[in-house]
Each structure stands twice: as structure tokens, then as C-alpha cells.
Coordinates of C-alpha atoms in Angstrom, one line a residue:
M1 CA -11.1 71.7 33.9
T2 CA -9.7 70.2 31.3
P3 CA -6.0 69.3 31.7
P4 CA -3.4 70.1 29.5
Q5 CA -2.4 67.9 26.6
Y6 CA 0.2 64.8 27.7
S7 CA 3.9 65.7 26.6
Y8 CA 6.6 62.8 27.1
D9 CA 8.8 65.5 27.1
L10 CA 7.7 67.3 30.0
S11 CA 7.5 64.4 32.6
V12 CA 11.3 62.9 32.4
K13 CA 14.0 64.6 33.9
S14 CA 17.1 65.5 31.9
D15 CA 18.6 63.0 30.0
V16 CA 22.2 64.0 31.2
S17 CA 21.6 63.0 34.5
D18 CA 19.5 60.1 34.4
E19 CA 20.6 56.9 33.9
L20 CA 21.2 55.3 30.4
V21 CA 18.2 52.5 31.2
N22 CA 16.0 55.1 32.0
V23 CA 16.6 57.2 29.2
Y24 CA 16.1 54.3 26.7
V25 CA 14.7 51.9 28.1
L26 CA 12.3 52.3 31.4
R27 CA 11.0 56.1 30.5
P28 CA 9.9 55.5 27.2
V29 CA 8.0 52.2 28.0
A30 CA 6.6 53.9 31.3
G31 CA 5.5 57.0 28.9
R32 CA 3.0 54.7 27.8
L33 CA 1.5 53.9 30.9
V34 CA 1.3 57.4 31.9
R35 CA -0.3 58.3 29.0
I36 CA -2.9 56.4 29.6
L37 CA -3.0 56.9 33.9
Y38 CA -2.9 60.5 32.8
R39 CA -6.7 61.2 32.7
T40 CA -8.0 59.0 35.2
S41 CA -7.6 59.8 38.6
L42 CA -4.8 57.5 39.9
T43 CA -2.6 60.0 41.5
P44 CA 1.4 59.5 41.7
N45 CA 1.5 58.0 45.2
H46 CA -0.8 55.3 44.2
V47 CA 1.7 54.3 41.6
T48 CA 4.0 54.7 44.2
I49 CA 2.3 52.4 46.7
A50 CA 2.0 49.9 43.6
A51 CA 5.8 49.8 42.9
T52 CA 6.4 49.4 46.4
C53 CA 4.1 46.2 46.5
S54 CA 5.5 44.7 43.2
G55 CA 8.5 44.9 45.0
I56 CA 7.5 43.2 48.1
L57 CA 5.8 40.1 45.9
A58 CA 9.6 39.6 44.4
A59 CA 10.9 39.5 48.0
V60 CA 7.9 36.9 48.7
L61 CA 9.1 35.2 45.4
Y62 CA 12.7 35.1 46.5
F63 CA 11.6 33.4 49.9
N64 CA 10.0 30.8 48.0
D65 CA 13.6 29.2 46.7
T66 CA 12.8 27.3 43.6
A67 CA 13.5 28.4 39.9
T68 CA 9.9 29.3 39.0
A69 CA 9.6 31.3 41.9
T70 CA 12.9 33.4 41.1
L71 CA 12.1 33.9 37.8
L72 CA 8.5 35.6 38.7
A73 CA 10.1 37.6 41.0
G74 CA 12.8 38.8 38.8
L75 CA 9.5 40.0 36.6
C76 CA 7.8 41.6 39.8
M77 CA 11.4 43.5 39.8
T78 CA 11.2 44.7 36.2
L79 CA 8.1 45.8 37.2
K80 CA 8.7 47.6 40.4
D81 CA 11.4 49.5 38.2
L82 CA 8.7 50.7 35.6
L83 CA 6.0 52.3 37.9
D84 CA 9.0 53.6 40.0
S85 CA 9.7 55.5 36.5
A86 CA 6.1 55.9 35.9
D87 CA 5.3 57.4 39.6
G88 CA 7.6 60.5 38.5
Q89 CA 6.4 60.8 35.2
L90 CA 3.1 61.3 36.2
A91 CA 3.9 63.6 38.8
R92 CA 5.7 65.7 36.6
A93 CA 3.3 65.4 33.5
K94 CA -0.1 66.1 36.2
Q95 CA 2.2 68.7 38.1
M96 CA 1.3 66.7 40.9
Y97 CA 4.3 67.0 43.0
S98 CA 4.2 66.8 46.8
R99 CA 6.6 66.3 49.5
A100 CA 5.0 63.6 50.9
G101 CA 5.4 61.6 47.5
R102 CA 8.6 62.2 47.4
F103 CA 9.4 60.5 51.1
L104 CA 7.0 57.7 50.3
D105 CA 9.0 56.8 47.4
S106 CA 12.4 56.7 48.7
I107 CA 11.1 54.8 51.7
G108 CA 9.3 52.4 49.9
D109 CA 12.7 51.8 47.8
F110 CA 14.1 51.1 50.8
I111 CA 11.7 48.7 52.3
V112 CA 11.8 46.7 49.0
N113 CA 15.6 46.6 49.0
F114 CA 15.9 45.3 53.0
L115 CA 13.5 42.5 52.1
V116 CA 14.6 41.5 49.1
F117 CA 18.5 40.9 50.4
A118 CA 17.0 39.6 53.4
A119 CA 15.3 36.8 51.0
L120 CA 18.1 36.4 48.9
G121 CA 20.7 36.0 52.4
Y122 CA 18.4 33.8 54.0
V123 CA 17.3 31.1 51.3
L124 CA 21.4 31.0 50.0
T125 CA 22.4 30.4 53.3
V126 CA 20.2 27.8 54.0
S127 CA 20.4 26.1 50.9
S128 CA 23.9 26.0 50.7
G129 CA 24.7 26.0 54.5
N130 CA 27.2 28.9 53.8
I131 CA 26.8 31.9 56.2
G132 CA 29.2 33.7 53.9
Y133 CA 26.1 34.6 51.9
A134 CA 24.4 36.2 54.5
A135 CA 27.0 38.7 55.1
L136 CA 26.8 39.2 51.1
A137 CA 23.3 39.9 51.3
L138 CA 24.0 42.9 54.2
L139 CA 26.8 44.4 52.3
G140 CA 25.0 44.2 49.5
F141 CA 21.9 45.9 50.6
I142 CA 24.5 48.6 52.4
G143 CA 26.3 49.2 49.3
I144 CA 22.7 49.6 46.9
T145 CA 21.7 52.1 49.6
L146 CA 24.8 54.0 49.3
R147 CA 25.3 53.9 45.8
V148 CA 21.4 55.2 45.0
S149 CA 22.0 57.8 47.3
Y150 CA 25.2 58.5 45.8
H151 CA 23.5 58.9 42.0
V152 CA 20.5 61.0 43.6
Y153 CA 23.5 63.7 45.1
Y154 CA 24.6 64.4 42.0
Q155 CA 21.2 64.0 39.9
A156 CA 19.6 66.2 42.1
S157 CA 22.5 69.1 42.7
F158 CA 22.5 69.2 38.7
L159 CA 18.7 69.4 38.1
H160 CA 18.7 72.2 41.0
L161 CA 21.4 74.1 39.1
Q162 CA 19.2 73.5 36.2
Q163 CA 16.7 75.1 38.2
R164 CA 14.5 72.1 37.3
Y165 CA 12.6 69.4 40.0
T166 CA 13.5 71.2 42.8
T167 CA 10.6 70.1 44.9
N168 CA 13.4 67.0 45.8
R169 CA 16.0 68.8 47.6
I170 CA 20.0 67.7 47.4
T171 CA 19.4 67.1 51.5
E172 CA 16.3 66.6 53.5
E173 CA 17.1 67.7 56.6
I174 CA 13.9 69.6 58.6
R175 CA 13.7 73.0 58.6
E176 CA 11.3 75.4 60.1
E177 CA 9.1 75.5 57.0
D178 CA 8.2 72.1 57.2
L179 CA 7.0 72.2 60.5
H180 CA 4.0 73.6 58.9
N181 CA 3.1 70.6 56.7
D182 CA 1.0 68.4 57.3
R183 CA 1.1 65.4 60.0
M184 CA 1.6 62.5 57.7
T185 CA 4.3 64.4 55.5
M186 CA 5.9 65.3 58.9
L187 CA 5.9 61.6 59.3
L188 CA 7.0 60.6 56.5
Q189 CA 10.1 63.3 56.3
R190 CA 10.9 62.1 59.7
V191 CA 10.9 58.5 58.9
F192 CA 13.0 59.6 55.5
Q193 CA 15.5 61.2 57.7
L194 CA 15.9 58.1 60.1
L195 CA 16.5 55.8 56.8
Y196 CA 18.7 58.4 54.6
G197 CA 19.9 61.8 56.5
W198 CA 23.1 60.1 57.6
Q199 CA 23.8 59.2 53.9
D200 CA 22.9 62.9 53.0
R201 CA 25.2 63.7 55.0
L202 CA 27.9 61.0 54.1
M203 CA 27.7 62.1 50.5
V204 CA 27.9 65.9 51.3
R205 CA 31.3 64.9 52.8
I206 CA 32.2 62.3 50.0
D207 CA 31.7 65.5 47.7
R208 CA 34.0 67.5 49.8
W209 CA 36.7 65.4 50.1
C210 CA 36.5 65.1 45.9
R211 CA 36.9 68.9 45.6
G212 CA 39.7 68.6 48.5
R213 CA 41.2 72.2 49.0
S214 CA 39.8 73.7 46.2
L215 CA 36.3 73.2 47.4
H216 CA 35.8 77.2 47.3
V217 CA 37.2 77.6 44.0
V218 CA 36.0 74.9 41.7
N219 CA 32.6 76.3 40.1
D220 CA 29.2 74.6 41.2
Q221 CA 28.3 74.4 37.5
E222 CA 31.2 72.9 35.9
W223 CA 31.3 70.5 39.0
F224 CA 28.0 69.3 39.3
A225 CA 27.1 69.7 35.4
D226 CA 30.3 67.4 33.9
R227 CA 28.6 65.0 31.8
I228 CA 31.2 62.5 32.1
G229 CA 30.9 62.3 35.9
L230 CA 27.0 62.5 35.5
R231 CA 27.4 59.4 33.3
L232 CA 29.4 57.6 35.7
S233 CA 27.2 58.2 38.5
G234 CA 24.4 57.4 36.5
F235 CA 25.7 53.9 36.0
L236 CA 24.4 53.6 39.7
G237 CA 21.1 54.2 40.1
L238 CA 18.2 52.5 41.2
G239 CA 17.0 51.5 37.7
T240 CA 20.8 50.3 36.8
E241 CA 20.8 48.3 39.9
L242 CA 17.7 46.5 39.9
L243 CA 17.9 45.7 36.0
L244 CA 20.9 43.7 37.2
L245 CA 18.7 41.8 39.6
T246 CA 16.2 41.4 37.4
L247 CA 18.8 39.8 34.7
C248 CA 20.3 37.2 37.1
S249 CA 17.2 36.6 38.3
L250 CA 15.9 35.5 35.0
M251 CA 19.1 33.3 34.9
N252 CA 18.3 31.8 38.3
E253 CA 21.5 33.0 39.5
R254 CA 21.1 34.9 43.1
P255 CA 24.8 34.1 44.0
L256 CA 26.6 35.7 40.9
Y257 CA 24.1 38.8 42.0
L258 CA 25.6 39.4 45.3
Y259 CA 28.8 39.5 43.6
C260 CA 27.9 41.9 40.9
N261 CA 26.4 44.0 43.8
L262 CA 29.7 43.7 45.7
I263 CA 32.6 43.5 43.1
L264 CA 31.1 45.2 39.7
M265 CA 28.8 48.1 41.5
N266 CA 31.3 49.2 43.7
G267 CA 34.1 49.0 41.6
M268 CA 31.7 51.5 39.7
L269 CA 31.3 54.0 42.7
A270 CA 34.8 53.6 43.5
G271 CA 35.8 55.0 39.8
S272 CA 33.1 57.7 39.7
I273 CA 35.0 59.0 43.0
W274 CA 38.3 58.7 41.8
Y275 CA 37.4 60.7 38.4
R276 CA 36.0 63.5 40.3
R277 CA 38.9 63.8 42.8
K278 CA 41.9 63.2 40.5
V279 CA 40.5 64.0 36.9
L280 CA 37.5 66.6 37.2
R281 CA 39.2 68.5 40.4
N282 CA 42.4 68.5 38.4
R283 CA 41.3 70.1 35.4
L284 CA 38.6 72.5 36.4
V285 CA 41.8 74.0 39.1
A286 CA 43.7 74.3 36.4

């Protein structure tokens, strides 16, 4: 059976909840790649694996500790970022959603982030003799993991309200229905739970803290669909994070990236949380 005509609009998430760098840069470019892949036998999972391999190659290059290797690592991270957009777009275009693919994508991101920050921390510590870089890299890894989880929580909550892309749950605890999945999907979900389960629970608690005593007063539609709130959390997605890493790599300024990761990006996270607790909550309650 001939697949339906490819549609870019049907392959992307909501522009309201997505990252600006995705909306205006990554997804349009990835859309051209998806158009090529659309009528091939390649699946979204194949693209996810390619994205993970590109990220692992970037980590290897960061370990090399030369200006050329750092530049190439930045380009590999750009490719990883592009493929990260393409796998989801291909899944939506082909209607090939899968629970296994959802977990594979997130596990791959975790592995790549861990290796990249391990490489940055090791190389900068050895070259400078300053153990502080190892601490910065560790804090950077923890920070990027939590910030991306924060972004995903509010994006998934918004998409569920819109009844779009509900294959991804807001929190991915193992349910009775999951026990009937195939072994590979079940294994991936258990690994996902180990890596991200505590983060899901933390995001729920942060959200409840932001609502405060008005938890049952504030309407979910108004809370999760607030455009300013979504834009603020949108700056904390993986696309934006990796773009910052790529730019610093092209300039061979790896220490600068670690400081931006720690100060700038965590400042944006604090600003987003402050907006929801002090501005949005008060406005909706009033």
C-alpha cells in the first residue's frame, strides 16, 4: 500500500510548546531529511540510533583535546541534534509511534550527555590541573538532565491537553498495561525508570510547589497552556542546550560552555519556576 503524501505540518509538534531553535531552525532542516527518508524502509528507531552514535562520536572527539577535534565534536553534536528532531518527525509522518522508540530516544540522550560531560571534565581537569572542572562537568550533567526533564514535563502536559502525541506519557511509571508489552520494550522502560523516574517525580513536586495551595483551584488548561510559561521552559529543551554546546565548541571555548551551563541555563530554569509560582499562579487565582 502506498503511504500517504508526506506532510511537514503533521510531522512537527506544537509551535507553542516547542523550542524556538526547533521551530525555526532544526525542524525545518530535519523536515528535508525526513522527506527523503519518508518512502524508504528506515524506521524512526534507526534514526534514533544514528543520533546516539553521532553523540558518542562527539564525546570521543572531545577526549582528543585538540582544537580540530573540538570543532568536529561540535559538528557531531549538531548532527546529533538534527537527527534527534528527525526521528520524532519521521515517527509522526509515518504514524510509527512506539513505546520502545520513546524510551530508546531518552536513554540515548542520557548516555550521550554522560559521555560528553565526562569527556569535558576529564580533559579540562588534566590539561589545567584544576579539579574544579570535574566538579563543573558533574554539575553540568546533572543540570542539563533536570532542565530537559522540566521542559519535557510541561511540553508533554500541554500536548496531552491538546490530545496530541499522547504516546509519551507525562510520567512514565510502569502500569499494569505495560506488563503485556514485548520484552525489549519492557526492558527499555525499566532502564528509563531507573534513569528518569525520580526526575519525573521531582518535576511533579516542583509543579505542585509552584501552584502552592491553589493546586485544585487553578485550571489545568490555563496553567499548562500559558504561552509565556511554555516559552520560558522551551529555552531549557535539549535542542537549545546542544546549540549552546555546539557554539562554544566551534569557538574552542569548552570552559565557557561549562560556566554558561551552570550560570546562564540554571538562571533560566530559576526564572521559569519563579514565573509560574509568583506570576502565573497569582494571576490565575486572582
